[in-house]
CSV table of C-alpha atoms in Angstrom, one decimal:
chain,number,residue,atom,x,y,z
A,1,MET,CA,0.0,0.0,0.0
A,2,ARG,CA,1.1,3.6,-0.5
A,3,THR,CA,2.4,5.6,2.4
A,4,LYS,CA,1.9,9.2,3.2
A,5,ASP,CA,5.6,9.9,2.6
A,6,SER,CA,5.5,8.3,-0.8
A,7,ASP,CA,2.4,10.3,-1.8
A,8,GLU,CA,4.0,13.6,-0.7
A,9,GLN,CA,7.2,12.7,-2.6
A,10,LEU,CA,5.1,12.1,-5.8
A,11,GLN,CA,3.3,15.3,-5.4
A,12,GLN,CA,6.6,17.1,-5.1
A,13,PHE,CA,7.7,15.6,-8.4
A,14,PHE,CA,4.5,16.8,-10.0
A,15,LYS,CA,5.1,20.3,-8.8
A,16,GLN,CA,8.6,20.3,-10.2
A,17,ASP,CA,7.4,19.5,-13.7
A,18,PRO,CA,3.7,18.8,-14.2
A,19,GLN,CA,4.2,17.9,-17.8
A,20,TYR,CA,6.9,15.4,-17.2
A,21,LEU,CA,4.7,12.3,-16.8
A,22,LYS,CA,3.0,12.9,-20.2
A,23,LYS,CA,6.4,13.1,-21.8
A,24,TYR,CA,7.7,10.1,-20.0
A,25,VAL,CA,4.8,7.7,-20.9
A,26,ARG,CA,5.3,8.7,-24.6
A,27,GLU,CA,8.9,7.7,-24.4
A,28,HIS,CA,8.2,4.6,-22.3
A,29,PRO,CA,4.7,3.4,-23.2
A,30,ASP,CA,5.3,0.0,-21.6
A,31,ASN,CA,6.1,1.4,-18.2
A,32,LYS,CA,2.9,0.7,-16.2
A,33,MET,CA,4.0,2.6,-13.1
A,34,ALA,CA,4.3,5.8,-15.3
A,35,TRP,CA,0.8,5.3,-16.6
A,36,TYR,CA,-0.5,4.8,-13.0
A,37,LEU,CA,1.2,8.0,-11.8
A,38,LEU,CA,-0.1,10.0,-14.8
A,39,GLY,CA,-3.6,8.7,-14.0
A,40,ARG,CA,-3.3,9.9,-10.5
A,41,GLU,CA,-2.3,13.3,-11.7
A,42,TYR,CA,-5.3,13.5,-14.1
A,43,GLU,CA,-7.7,12.3,-11.3
A,44,GLU,CA,-6.4,15.1,-9.0
A,45,GLN,CA,-7.3,17.5,-11.9
A,46,GLY,CA,-10.8,16.1,-12.1
A,47,LYS,CA,-10.2,14.6,-15.5
A,48,GLN,CA,-11.8,11.3,-14.8
A,49,GLY,CA,-11.9,10.0,-18.4
A,50,LYS,CA,-8.2,10.5,-19.0
A,51,ALA,CA,-7.5,9.0,-15.6
A,52,LEU,CA,-9.4,5.9,-16.4
A,53,TYR,CA,-7.5,5.5,-19.7
A,54,CYS,CA,-4.2,5.7,-17.8
A,55,TYR,CA,-5.3,3.3,-15.1
A,56,ALA,CA,-6.3,0.8,-17.8
A,57,GLN,CA,-2.8,1.0,-19.3
A,58,ALA,CA,-1.3,0.6,-15.8
A,59,GLY,CA,-3.1,-2.7,-15.4
A,60,GLU,CA,-1.8,-4.7,-12.5
A,61,VAL,CA,0.1,-1.8,-11.0
A,62,TYR,CA,-3.2,0.1,-10.6
A,63,GLU,CA,-4.8,-3.0,-9.2
A,64,ALA,CA,-2.1,-3.5,-6.6
A,65,TYR,CA,-2.1,0.0,-5.2
A,66,GLU,CA,-5.8,0.8,-5.5
A,67,GLU,CA,-6.9,-2.7,-4.4
A,68,GLN,CA,-9.6,-2.8,-7.1
A,69,LYS,CA,-9.9,-3.4,-10.8
A,70,VAL,CA,-10.5,-0.8,-13.5
A,71,VAL,CA,-12.9,-1.3,-16.5
A,72,LEU,CA,-12.4,1.4,-19.2
A,73,PRO,CA,-15.5,2.7,-20.9
A,74,ALA,CA,-15.2,2.5,-24.7
A,75,GLU,CA,-15.8,6.2,-25.1
A,76,GLU,CA,-12.8,7.0,-22.9
A,77,ALA,CA,-10.4,5.1,-25.1
A,78,ALA,CA,-8.5,8.0,-26.5
A,79,SER,CA,-4.9,8.6,-25.6
A,80,PRO,CA,-4.3,11.8,-23.5
A,81,GLY,CA,-0.6,12.2,-24.3
A,82,PRO,CA,1.0,14.6,-26.8
A,83,SER,CA,1.9,13.4,-30.3
A,84,LYS,CA,5.5,14.6,-30.3
A,85,PRO,CA,7.1,14.2,-26.9
A,86,PRO,CA,10.0,16.6,-26.1
A,87,ARG,CA,13.2,15.2,-24.6
A,88,ALA,CA,12.9,14.2,-21.0
A,89,SER,CA,15.3,15.1,-18.2
A,90,ARG,CA,17.6,12.2,-17.6
A,91,ARG,CA,18.3,13.2,-14.0
A,92,TRP,CA,14.6,13.3,-13.2
A,93,GLY,CA,14.0,10.1,-15.1
A,94,ILE,CA,16.6,8.3,-12.9
A,95,ARG,CA,14.9,9.5,-9.7
A,96,PHE,CA,11.5,8.5,-11.1
A,97,MET,CA,12.7,5.0,-12.0
A,98,ARG,CA,14.3,4.5,-8.6
A,99,LEU,CA,11.0,5.4,-7.0
A,100,ALA,CA,9.1,3.1,-9.4
A,101,VAL,CA,11.3,0.2,-8.6
A,102,ALA,CA,10.7,0.7,-4.9
A,103,MET,CA,7.0,0.9,-5.4
A,104,LEU,CA,6.9,-2.1,-7.7
A,105,ALA,CA,8.7,-4.2,-5.1
A,106,LEU,CA,5.9,-3.5,-2.7
A,107,GLY,CA,3.3,-4.1,-5.4
A,108,ALA,CA,4.7,-7.6,-6.1
A,109,ALA,CA,3.7,-8.7,-2.6
A,110,LEU,CA,0.2,-7.4,-3.2
A,111,LEU,CA,-0.1,-9.0,-6.6
A,112,SER,CA,0.7,-12.4,-5.1
A,113,ALA,CA,-2.4,-12.2,-3.0
A,114,PRO,CA,-5.8,-13.4,-4.3
A,115,GLY,CA,-7.2,-10.6,-6.4
A,116,LEU,CA,-10.7,-9.6,-7.4
A,117,GLN,CA,-12.0,-11.0,-10.7
A,118,THR,CA,-12.9,-8.5,-13.3
A,119,ARG,CA,-13.9,-8.4,-17.0
A,120,THR,CA,-12.1,-6.4,-19.7
A,121,VAL,CA,-13.9,-4.0,-22.0
A,122,GLU,CA,-13.5,-6.5,-24.8
A,123,GLU,CA,-15.1,-9.3,-22.8
A,124,LEU,CA,-17.9,-7.1,-21.5
A,125,ALA,CA,-18.9,-5.1,-24.5
A,126,GLN,CA,-21.7,-6.6,-26.6
A,127,PRO,CA,-20.9,-6.7,-30.3
A,128,ALA,CA,-22.8,-4.3,-32.5
A,129,ALA,CA,-26.1,-5.7,-33.5
A,130,VAL,CA,-25.6,-6.8,-37.1
A,131,VAL,CA,-29.2,-7.6,-37.9
A,132,PRO,CA,-29.8,-9.7,-41.1
A,133,ALA,CA,-31.2,-7.5,-43.8
A,134,ASP,CA,-34.4,-9.5,-44.1
A,135,VAL,CA,-35.2,-9.4,-40.3
A,136,THR,CA,-37.7,-6.6,-39.3
A,137,PRO,CA,-37.8,-4.7,-36.0
A,138,ALA,CA,-41.2,-6.4,-35.3
A,139,GLN,CA,-39.5,-9.8,-35.6
A,140,ILE,CA,-36.8,-8.7,-33.2
A,141,GLN,CA,-39.5,-7.6,-30.7
A,142,ALA,CA,-41.3,-10.9,-31.0
A,143,THR,CA,-38.0,-13.0,-30.6
A,144,ARG,CA,-37.7,-15.2,-27.6
A,145,VAL,CA,-34.3,-16.0,-26.2
A,146,TYR,CA,-33.8,-18.6,-23.5
A,147,TYR,CA,-30.7,-19.1,-21.4
A,148,LEU,CA,-29.6,-22.7,-20.5
A,149,ALA,CA,-28.2,-22.4,-17.0
A,150,GLY,CA,-27.2,-26.0,-16.5
A,151,THR,CA,-25.0,-28.5,-18.3
A,152,LYS,CA,-25.5,-29.1,-22.0
A,153,THR,CA,-26.9,-32.6,-22.3
A,154,PRO,CA,-29.3,-34.2,-24.8
A,155,GLU,CA,-31.9,-34.3,-22.1
A,156,THR,CA,-31.7,-30.6,-21.2
A,157,ILE,CA,-31.4,-29.5,-24.8
A,158,GLY,CA,-34.5,-31.7,-25.6
A,159,GLN,CA,-36.5,-30.2,-22.7
A,160,ALA,CA,-35.6,-26.7,-23.8
A,161,LEU,CA,-36.5,-27.3,-27.4
A,162,GLN,CA,-39.9,-28.9,-26.4
A,163,HIS,CA,-40.8,-25.9,-24.4
A,164,MET,CA,-39.9,-23.5,-27.2
A,165,LEU,CA,-41.8,-25.4,-29.9
A,166,LEU,CA,-44.8,-26.7,-28.1
A,167,LEU,CA,-45.6,-24.2,-25.3
A,168,GLU,CA,-44.2,-21.0,-26.7
A,169,ARG,CA,-45.1,-21.8,-30.4
A,170,VAL,CA,-42.3,-19.8,-32.0
A,171,ARG,CA,-43.8,-16.7,-33.8
A,172,SER,CA,-40.6,-15.1,-34.9
A,173,PHE,CA,-37.2,-16.5,-33.7
A,174,GLY,CA,-36.7,-18.9,-30.8
A,175,ILE,CA,-33.1,-19.1,-29.8
A,176,LEU,CA,-31.4,-21.2,-27.1
A,177,VAL,CA,-28.1,-19.9,-25.7
A,178,ARG,CA,-25.9,-20.8,-22.8
A,179,GLY,CA,-25.4,-18.1,-20.3
A,180,ILE,CA,-21.8,-17.5,-19.1
A,181,PRO,CA,-21.4,-18.1,-15.4
A,182,LEU,CA,-19.8,-15.4,-13.3
A,183,SER,CA,-16.7,-16.8,-11.7
A,184,ASP,CA,-17.4,-20.3,-10.2
A,185,SER,CA,-20.8,-19.3,-9.0
A,186,THR,CA,-24.3,-20.1,-10.2
A,187,TRP,CA,-24.8,-16.4,-11.2
A,188,ILE,CA,-24.9,-15.7,-15.0
A,189,GLU,CA,-23.2,-12.6,-16.3
A,190,TRP,CA,-25.5,-10.6,-18.6
A,191,LEU,CA,-22.7,-8.5,-20.1
A,192,ARG,CA,-20.9,-11.5,-21.5
A,193,LYS,CA,-22.0,-12.6,-25.0
A,194,PRO,CA,-23.9,-15.9,-24.6
A,195,GLU,CA,-23.0,-19.1,-26.5
A,196,THR,CA,-25.6,-19.7,-29.2
A,197,LEU,CA,-26.7,-23.4,-29.2
A,198,LEU,CA,-29.7,-23.6,-31.5
A,199,SER,CA,-32.3,-21.5,-33.3
A,200,VAL,CA,-35.8,-21.9,-34.8
A,201,GLU,CA,-37.3,-19.4,-37.2
A,202,ALA,CA,-41.0,-19.2,-37.6
A,203,GLU,CA,-42.5,-20.0,-41.1
A,204,SER,CA,-46.0,-19.5,-42.4
A,205,ASP,CA,-45.9,-23.2,-43.2
A,206,ALA,CA,-45.1,-25.0,-39.9
A,207,SER,CA,-43.9,-28.0,-41.8
A,208,ARG,CA,-41.0,-26.0,-43.3
A,209,GLN,CA,-39.9,-24.8,-39.8
A,210,GLN,CA,-36.3,-26.0,-39.2
A,211,ILE,CA,-34.2,-26.4,-36.1
A,212,LEU,CA,-30.7,-25.2,-36.7
A,213,TYR,CA,-28.0,-26.4,-34.3
A,214,HIS,CA,-25.0,-24.1,-33.8
A,215,ASP,CA,-23.1,-26.2,-31.3
A,216,ALA,CA,-21.7,-29.6,-32.0
A,217,GLU,CA,-22.1,-30.8,-28.4
A,218,SER,CA,-25.8,-30.0,-28.5
A,219,CYS,CA,-26.6,-32.3,-31.4
A,220,GLN,CA,-23.5,-34.4,-32.0
A,221,CYS,CA,-23.5,-33.1,-35.6
A,222,GLU,CA,-21.9,-30.6,-37.9
A,223,PRO,CA,-23.2,-27.3,-36.5
A,224,SER,CA,-24.7,-24.6,-38.7
A,225,ASP,CA,-23.2,-21.1,-39.0
A,226,ALA,CA,-24.5,-19.0,-36.0
A,227,GLN,CA,-24.0,-15.6,-37.6
A,228,ARG,CA,-27.7,-15.0,-38.4
A,229,ALA,CA,-28.8,-16.2,-34.9
A,230,ASP,CA,-26.0,-14.1,-33.2
A,231,GLY,CA,-27.2,-11.0,-35.1
A,232,VAL,CA,-30.8,-11.5,-33.9
A,233,VAL,CA,-29.6,-12.1,-30.3
A,234,ALA,CA,-27.4,-9.0,-30.2
A,235,ALA,CA,-30.3,-6.9,-31.5
A,236,TRP,CA,-32.7,-8.5,-29.0
A,237,MET,CA,-30.3,-7.9,-26.1
A,238,SER,CA,-30.0,-4.2,-27.0
A,239,HIS,CA,-33.6,-3.6,-25.9
A,240,GLN,CA,-33.8,-6.1,-22.9
A,241,GLU,CA,-32.2,-3.8,-20.3
A,242,GLN,CA,-34.7,-1.0,-21.1
A,243,GLN,CA,-37.6,-3.5,-21.0
A,244,ALA,CA,-36.3,-4.9,-17.7
A,245,VAL,CA,-36.2,-1.4,-16.1
A,246,LEU,CA,-39.7,-0.6,-17.3
A,247,ARG,CA,-41.1,-3.9,-16.1
A,248,SER,CA,-39.4,-3.4,-12.7
A,249,ALA,CA,-40.8,0.1,-12.5
A,250,VAL,CA,-44.3,-1.2,-13.1
A,251,ALA,CA,-43.9,-4.0,-10.5
A,252,ALA,CA,-42.5,-1.5,-7.9
A,253,TYR,CA,-45.4,1.0,-8.6
A,254,ILE,CA,-48.0,-1.8,-8.0
A,255,ARG,CA,-46.3,-2.7,-4.7
A,256,ARG,CA,-46.2,1.0,-3.6
A,257,THR,CA,-49.7,2.0,-4.7
A,258,GLY,CA,-51.7,-1.2,-4.9
A,259,GLN,CA,-52.6,-0.5,-8.5
A,260,ALA,CA,-51.0,-0.5,-11.9
A,261,PRO,CA,-50.0,2.7,-13.7
A,262,THR,CA,-52.3,3.7,-16.5
A,263,GLU,CA,-50.2,6.5,-17.9
A,264,ALA,CA,-46.4,6.5,-18.6
A,265,SER,CA,-46.2,9.9,-16.8
A,266,GLN,CA,-47.1,8.2,-13.5
A,267,LEU,CA,-43.6,6.5,-13.6
A,268,THR,CA,-41.8,9.8,-14.2
A,269,ALA,CA,-43.6,12.0,-11.7
A,270,SER,CA,-41.8,14.6,-9.7
A,271,TYR,CA,-40.2,13.9,-6.3
A,272,PRO,CA,-41.2,12.1,-4.1
A,273,ASP,CA,-43.0,9.9,-6.6
A,274,ASN,CA,-40.2,9.8,-9.1
A,275,VAL,CA,-40.2,6.1,-9.8
A,276,LEU,CA,-37.8,6.6,-12.8
A,277,PRO,CA,-36.0,9.7,-14.1
A,278,GLY,CA,-37.5,9.2,-17.5
A,279,LEU,CA,-38.4,6.8,-20.3
A,280,THR,CA,-36.5,6.2,-23.5
A,281,PRO,CA,-38.5,6.2,-26.7
A,282,TYR,CA,-38.4,2.4,-26.8
A,283,MET,CA,-39.7,2.2,-23.2
A,284,SER,CA,-42.5,4.7,-24.0
A,285,GLU,CA,-43.5,2.7,-27.1
A,286,LEU,CA,-43.4,-0.5,-25.1
A,287,PHE,CA,-45.6,1.0,-22.4
A,288,ALA,CA,-48.2,2.3,-24.9
A,289,ARG,CA,-48.4,-1.0,-26.6
A,290,ASP,CA,-48.2,-3.5,-23.8
A,291,SER,CA,-48.9,-1.7,-20.5
A,292,ALA,CA,-51.9,-3.9,-19.6
A,293,ALA,CA,-50.0,-7.2,-20.3
A,294,ILE,CA,-46.9,-6.0,-18.4
A,295,ALA,CA,-49.1,-4.9,-15.4
A,296,GLN,CA,-50.9,-8.3,-15.3
A,297,GLU,CA,-47.6,-10.2,-15.5
A,298,MET,CA,-45.9,-8.0,-12.8
A,299,GLN,CA,-49.0,-8.3,-10.6
A,300,GLY,CA,-48.8,-12.1,-10.8
A,301,TRP,CA,-45.0,-12.0,-10.1
A,302,ASN,CA,-45.6,-9.8,-7.0
A,303,GLU,CA,-48.3,-12.2,-5.7
A,304,ARG,CA,-46.1,-15.3,-6.2
A,305,SER,CA,-43.2,-13.6,-4.6
A,306,ALA,CA,-45.3,-12.6,-1.6
A,307,ALA,CA,-46.7,-16.1,-1.3
A,308,GLN,CA,-43.2,-17.7,-1.5
A,309,ALA,CA,-42.0,-15.3,1.2
A,310,GLY,CA,-44.9,-16.4,3.4
A,311,GLY,CA,-44.3,-20.1,2.8
A,312,SER,CA,-47.6,-20.5,0.8
A,313,SER,CA,-47.9,-23.3,-1.8
A,314,GLN,CA,-49.5,-20.7,-4.1
A,315,GLY,CA,-46.0,-19.4,-4.8
A,316,GLN,CA,-45.2,-22.5,-6.9
A,317,THR,CA,-44.2,-22.1,-10.5
A,318,PRO,CA,-47.3,-21.9,-12.6
A,319,PRO,CA,-48.0,-24.3,-15.5
A,320,GLY,CA,-46.3,-23.4,-18.7
A,321,GLU,CA,-43.2,-21.9,-17.1
A,322,PRO,CA,-39.8,-23.0,-18.5
A,323,PRO,CA,-38.4,-26.3,-17.1
A,324,GLU,CA,-35.7,-26.2,-14.4
A,325,GLY,CA,-32.4,-24.9,-15.9
A,326,LEU,CA,-34.1,-22.9,-18.6
A,327,ILE,CA,-34.3,-19.2,-18.0
A,328,GLN,CA,-36.1,-16.3,-19.6
A,329,PRO,CA,-33.4,-13.7,-19.0
A,330,LEU,CA,-34.4,-10.4,-17.2
A,331,ALA,CA,-38.0,-11.7,-16.9
A,332,GLU,CA,-38.0,-11.1,-13.1
A,333,PRO,CA,-38.0,-7.5,-11.7
A,334,LEU,CA,-34.6,-6.1,-10.9
A,335,GLU,CA,-33.3,-6.2,-7.3
A,336,ILE,CA,-30.1,-5.0,-5.6
A,337,LYS,CA,-27.8,-7.2,-3.6
A,338,ILE,CA,-24.9,-5.8,-1.5
A,339,ASP,CA,-22.2,-8.2,-0.3
A,340,LYS,CA,-20.3,-6.8,2.7
A,341,THR,CA,-17.6,-9.4,2.3
A,342,ALA,CA,-16.8,-8.7,-1.3
A,343,HIS,CA,-17.6,-4.9,-1.1
A,344,ARG,CA,-19.8,-5.4,-4.1
A,345,LEU,CA,-23.3,-4.1,-5.2
A,346,ALA,CA,-25.1,-6.0,-7.9
A,347,VAL,CA,-28.3,-5.4,-9.9
A,348,VAL,CA,-29.8,-8.8,-10.5
A,349,SER,CA,-32.8,-10.3,-12.2
A,350,GLY,CA,-33.3,-13.8,-10.9
A,351,SER,CA,-30.0,-15.6,-11.3
A,352,ILE,CA,-28.6,-13.1,-13.8
A,353,VAL,CA,-26.2,-10.4,-12.8
A,354,VAL,CA,-27.0,-7.3,-14.9
A,355,ARG,CA,-24.4,-5.1,-13.2
A,356,GLU,CA,-21.9,-5.4,-10.4
A,357,TYR,CA,-20.0,-2.5,-8.9
A,358,PRO,CA,-17.4,-2.0,-6.2
A,359,VAL,CA,-18.7,-0.1,-3.1
A,360,GLY,CA,-17.5,1.5,0.1
A,361,LEU,CA,-19.2,0.3,3.3
A,362,GLY,CA,-19.0,0.8,7.0
A,363,GLY,CA,-18.2,-2.7,8.3
A,364,SER,CA,-20.4,-3.5,11.3
A,365,ARG,CA,-22.0,-0.1,11.0
A,366,THR,CA,-23.6,-1.1,7.7
A,367,PRO,CA,-26.9,-2.9,8.6
A,368,GLU,CA,-27.8,-6.3,7.1
A,369,GLY,CA,-31.2,-7.4,6.0
A,370,SER,CA,-33.9,-6.5,3.5
A,371,PHE,CA,-34.8,-2.9,2.6
A,372,VAL,CA,-36.4,-1.0,-0.3
A,373,ILE,CA,-35.5,2.2,-2.0
A,374,SER,CA,-37.9,4.5,-0.3
A,375,GLU,CA,-36.6,7.8,-1.8
A,376,LYS,CA,-34.5,8.8,-4.8
A,377,VAL,CA,-32.9,12.3,-5.1
A,378,ARG,CA,-30.7,13.9,-7.6
A,379,ASN,CA,-27.9,16.2,-6.3
A,380,PRO,CA,-28.7,15.8,-2.6
A,381,ASN,CA,-28.3,19.0,-0.6
A,382,GLY,CA,-28.1,20.8,-3.8
A,383,GLN,CA,-24.7,19.5,-4.7
A,384,SER,CA,-23.3,17.1,-7.3
A,385,ASP,CA,-19.9,16.8,-5.7
A,386,GLY,CA,-20.7,16.9,-2.0
A,387,ASP,CA,-20.4,14.2,0.6
A,388,PHE,CA,-23.2,12.3,-1.1
A,389,GLY,CA,-22.2,12.8,-4.7
A,390,SER,CA,-24.7,13.4,-7.4
A,391,ARG,CA,-27.3,10.7,-6.5
A,392,GLY,CA,-28.8,9.3,-3.3
A,393,MET,CA,-31.3,6.5,-2.6
A,394,THR,CA,-32.7,6.2,0.9
A,395,LEU,CA,-33.1,2.7,2.3
A,396,SER,CA,-36.5,2.0,4.0
A,397,ASP,CA,-36.9,5.6,5.4
A,398,THR,CA,-33.7,5.3,7.5
A,399,LEU,CA,-30.6,7.3,7.7
A,400,TYR,CA,-28.8,4.7,5.6
A,401,ALA,CA,-28.6,5.2,1.9
A,402,ILE,CA,-26.8,4.2,-1.3
A,403,HIS,CA,-25.1,7.4,-2.6
A,404,GLY,CA,-22.1,8.8,-4.4
A,405,THR,CA,-19.1,10.1,-2.6
A,406,ASN,CA,-16.4,12.8,-2.8
A,407,LYS,CA,-14.0,10.2,-1.3
A,408,PRO,CA,-13.5,7.8,-4.2
A,409,LYS,CA,-10.5,6.1,-2.5
A,410,SER,CA,-12.8,4.8,0.2
A,411,ILE,CA,-14.5,2.5,-2.4
A,412,GLY,CA,-13.7,-1.1,-1.6
A,413,LYS,CA,-13.1,-0.3,2.1
A,414,ASP,CA,-15.0,0.0,5.4
A,415,GLN,CA,-14.7,3.8,6.0
A,416,SER,CA,-18.3,5.0,5.9
A,417,LEU,CA,-20.6,5.5,8.9
A,418,GLY,CA,-22.9,2.8,7.6
A,419,CYS,CA,-24.0,4.0,4.1
A,420,VAL,CA,-23.1,2.4,0.8
A,421,ARG,CA,-20.7,4.6,-1.2
A,422,MET,CA,-20.4,4.4,-5.0
A,423,ARG,CA,-18.3,5.9,-7.7
A,424,GLN,CA,-20.2,8.7,-9.5
A,425,THR,CA,-20.6,7.0,-12.9
A,426,ASP,CA,-21.8,3.8,-11.1
A,427,VAL,CA,-24.4,5.5,-8.8
A,428,GLU,CA,-25.8,7.5,-11.7
A,429,GLU,CA,-26.4,4.4,-13.7
A,430,LEU,CA,-27.9,2.6,-10.7
A,431,PHE,CA,-30.2,5.6,-10.1
A,432,ASP,CA,-31.5,5.1,-13.6
A,433,MET,CA,-31.8,1.3,-13.4
A,434,ALA,CA,-33.3,0.9,-10.0
A,435,PRO,CA,-36.9,2.2,-9.7
A,436,LEU,CA,-38.3,3.7,-6.5
A,437,GLY,CA,-39.4,0.7,-4.4
A,438,THR,CA,-36.6,-1.7,-5.6
A,439,LYS,CA,-35.8,-4.4,-3.1
A,440,VAL,CA,-32.3,-4.2,-1.5
A,441,THR,CA,-30.7,-7.1,0.3
A,442,ILE,CA,-27.5,-6.5,2.4
A,443,GLY,CA,-25.5,-9.5,3.7
A,444,ARG,CA,-22.4,-11.5,3.5
A,445,GLY,CA,-21.4,-14.1,0.9
A,446,LEU,CA,-24.1,-13.0,-1.5
A,447,LEU,CA,-22.0,-12.4,-4.6
A,448,PRO,CA,-18.7,-13.4,-6.2
A,449,ALA,CA,-15.8,-10.9,-5.9
A,450,ALA,CA,-16.2,-9.6,-9.4
A,451,THR,CA,-16.8,-6.4,-11.4
A,452,SER,CA,-19.3,-6.4,-14.2
A,453,VAL,CA,-19.6,-2.8,-15.6
A,454,SER,CA,-20.9,-1.9,-19.0
A,455,ALA,CA,-18.7,0.0,-21.4
A,456,THR,CA,-21.8,2.0,-22.4
A,457,PRO,CA,-23.8,2.6,-19.2
A,458,LEU,CA,-27.6,2.7,-19.3
A,459,LYS,CA,-28.8,6.3,-19.1
A,460,LEU,CA,-32.4,7.5,-19.1
A,461,PRO,CA,-33.6,10.9,-20.2
A,462,ALA,CA,-34.1,13.4,-17.3
A,463,GLN,CA,-37.8,13.9,-17.6
A,464,ALA,CA,-38.8,13.9,-13.9
A,465,ASP,CA,-37.9,16.6,-11.4
A,466,ASP,CA,-36.2,14.4,-8.9
A,467,THR,CA,-34.4,17.1,-6.9
A,468,ASN,CA,-35.5,17.9,-3.3
A,469,PRO,CA,-34.1,21.4,-2.3
A,470,ASN,CA,-36.3,21.6,0.7
A,471,LYS,CA,-34.6,18.8,2.7
A,472,VAL,CA,-31.1,18.7,4.3
A,473,TYR,CA,-29.9,15.1,4.1
A,474,LYS,CA,-28.0,13.7,7.0
A,475,TRP,CA,-27.4,10.2,5.9
A,476,LEU,CA,-24.8,8.2,7.8
A,477,ASP,CA,-22.2,8.9,5.1
């Protein structure tokens, strides 16, 4: 770990020649310590995008000293250095390298310890949706994609196919994929491209409908090219997050008010009824077209969930639901899980991890149990860079909240008075994804120690007035 003396020494170097690090990384692009130090300089200047780029180049050096992983958003992938570096001071370079060697020696010890799993931008980013030219938007909307959560066997493949063909009666595309597990757990990572196993495309003449296998293990045959099916899946996935947020908002609204929303504007009302900040055009179109069906489905889900919580047999899976091991991804309302052991917060839908972020906690001061987001506020106390950052979400009308922070180095540690601290970009995405009334569970051992952050964070339009200038927030930071 860094010491106070080493930090002061580095700051003194910056003061001697603030431009030196940019020159140095251009002359020594493979020196990860130089990238790390340049990233720290940019972070001190408030240039978060450039800092993230440098930290990504620093790789394991950043991971050792900050005790967390960095995932670089795609839009930040632009080099901050000058195109023609001037000559560097050899004397300063020697001093810098001596310091770097000393710090790397300490970093080696940290790197030998078990680290936190992460995902690179390339692994996380979904490929661009290359939709086949003859596939219409209506067909994409009618597509059903199922995730096989268990092992690929003739039995599980057969059960999945039977459900798709007989119960769902494929009306567009029916595609079976294998979800990618997160670490060694049973959680499935939404941001990883799934493995396409088979596909069925509806035909006006059912006798011409064909089953195309895209995985040799699934059929013990020569698999067909999956390019067409992959394009359909990618296009389908591009809308599923928005659909999941809308469905979750409807479910939360029903739980809070006892009735379904009849107008989209009821979901984007002003504080304190600001369920969501806004709706994307696709979400507005979906609500206008399917609000009654969504409300009926979410009401049923709420009733089954309540029955299961009370131990009633009425909470059993209704007829026609997928067999065990076959998942309709993001069909269940979004929930939040916070793991105090891993210092991680995840947005989940059933067994699928939609997002997972590092958080700062308060150790024993952070309560455990079940809560709901009872209040959402933008720029608490009229500030976007105060103690609570740019977003805050109260937990069950207590003094505990999920909020941003102006102490980013506390992320991953137990330094709060009990609240859950998040990085600004993370808490802003969570604010958009988690509707008012979202269930929050805090405990230990709930999640794998991983980071699953999108290269293109979900962002809703700011249509609601979700500020509250009339209240002074005194959350237990």
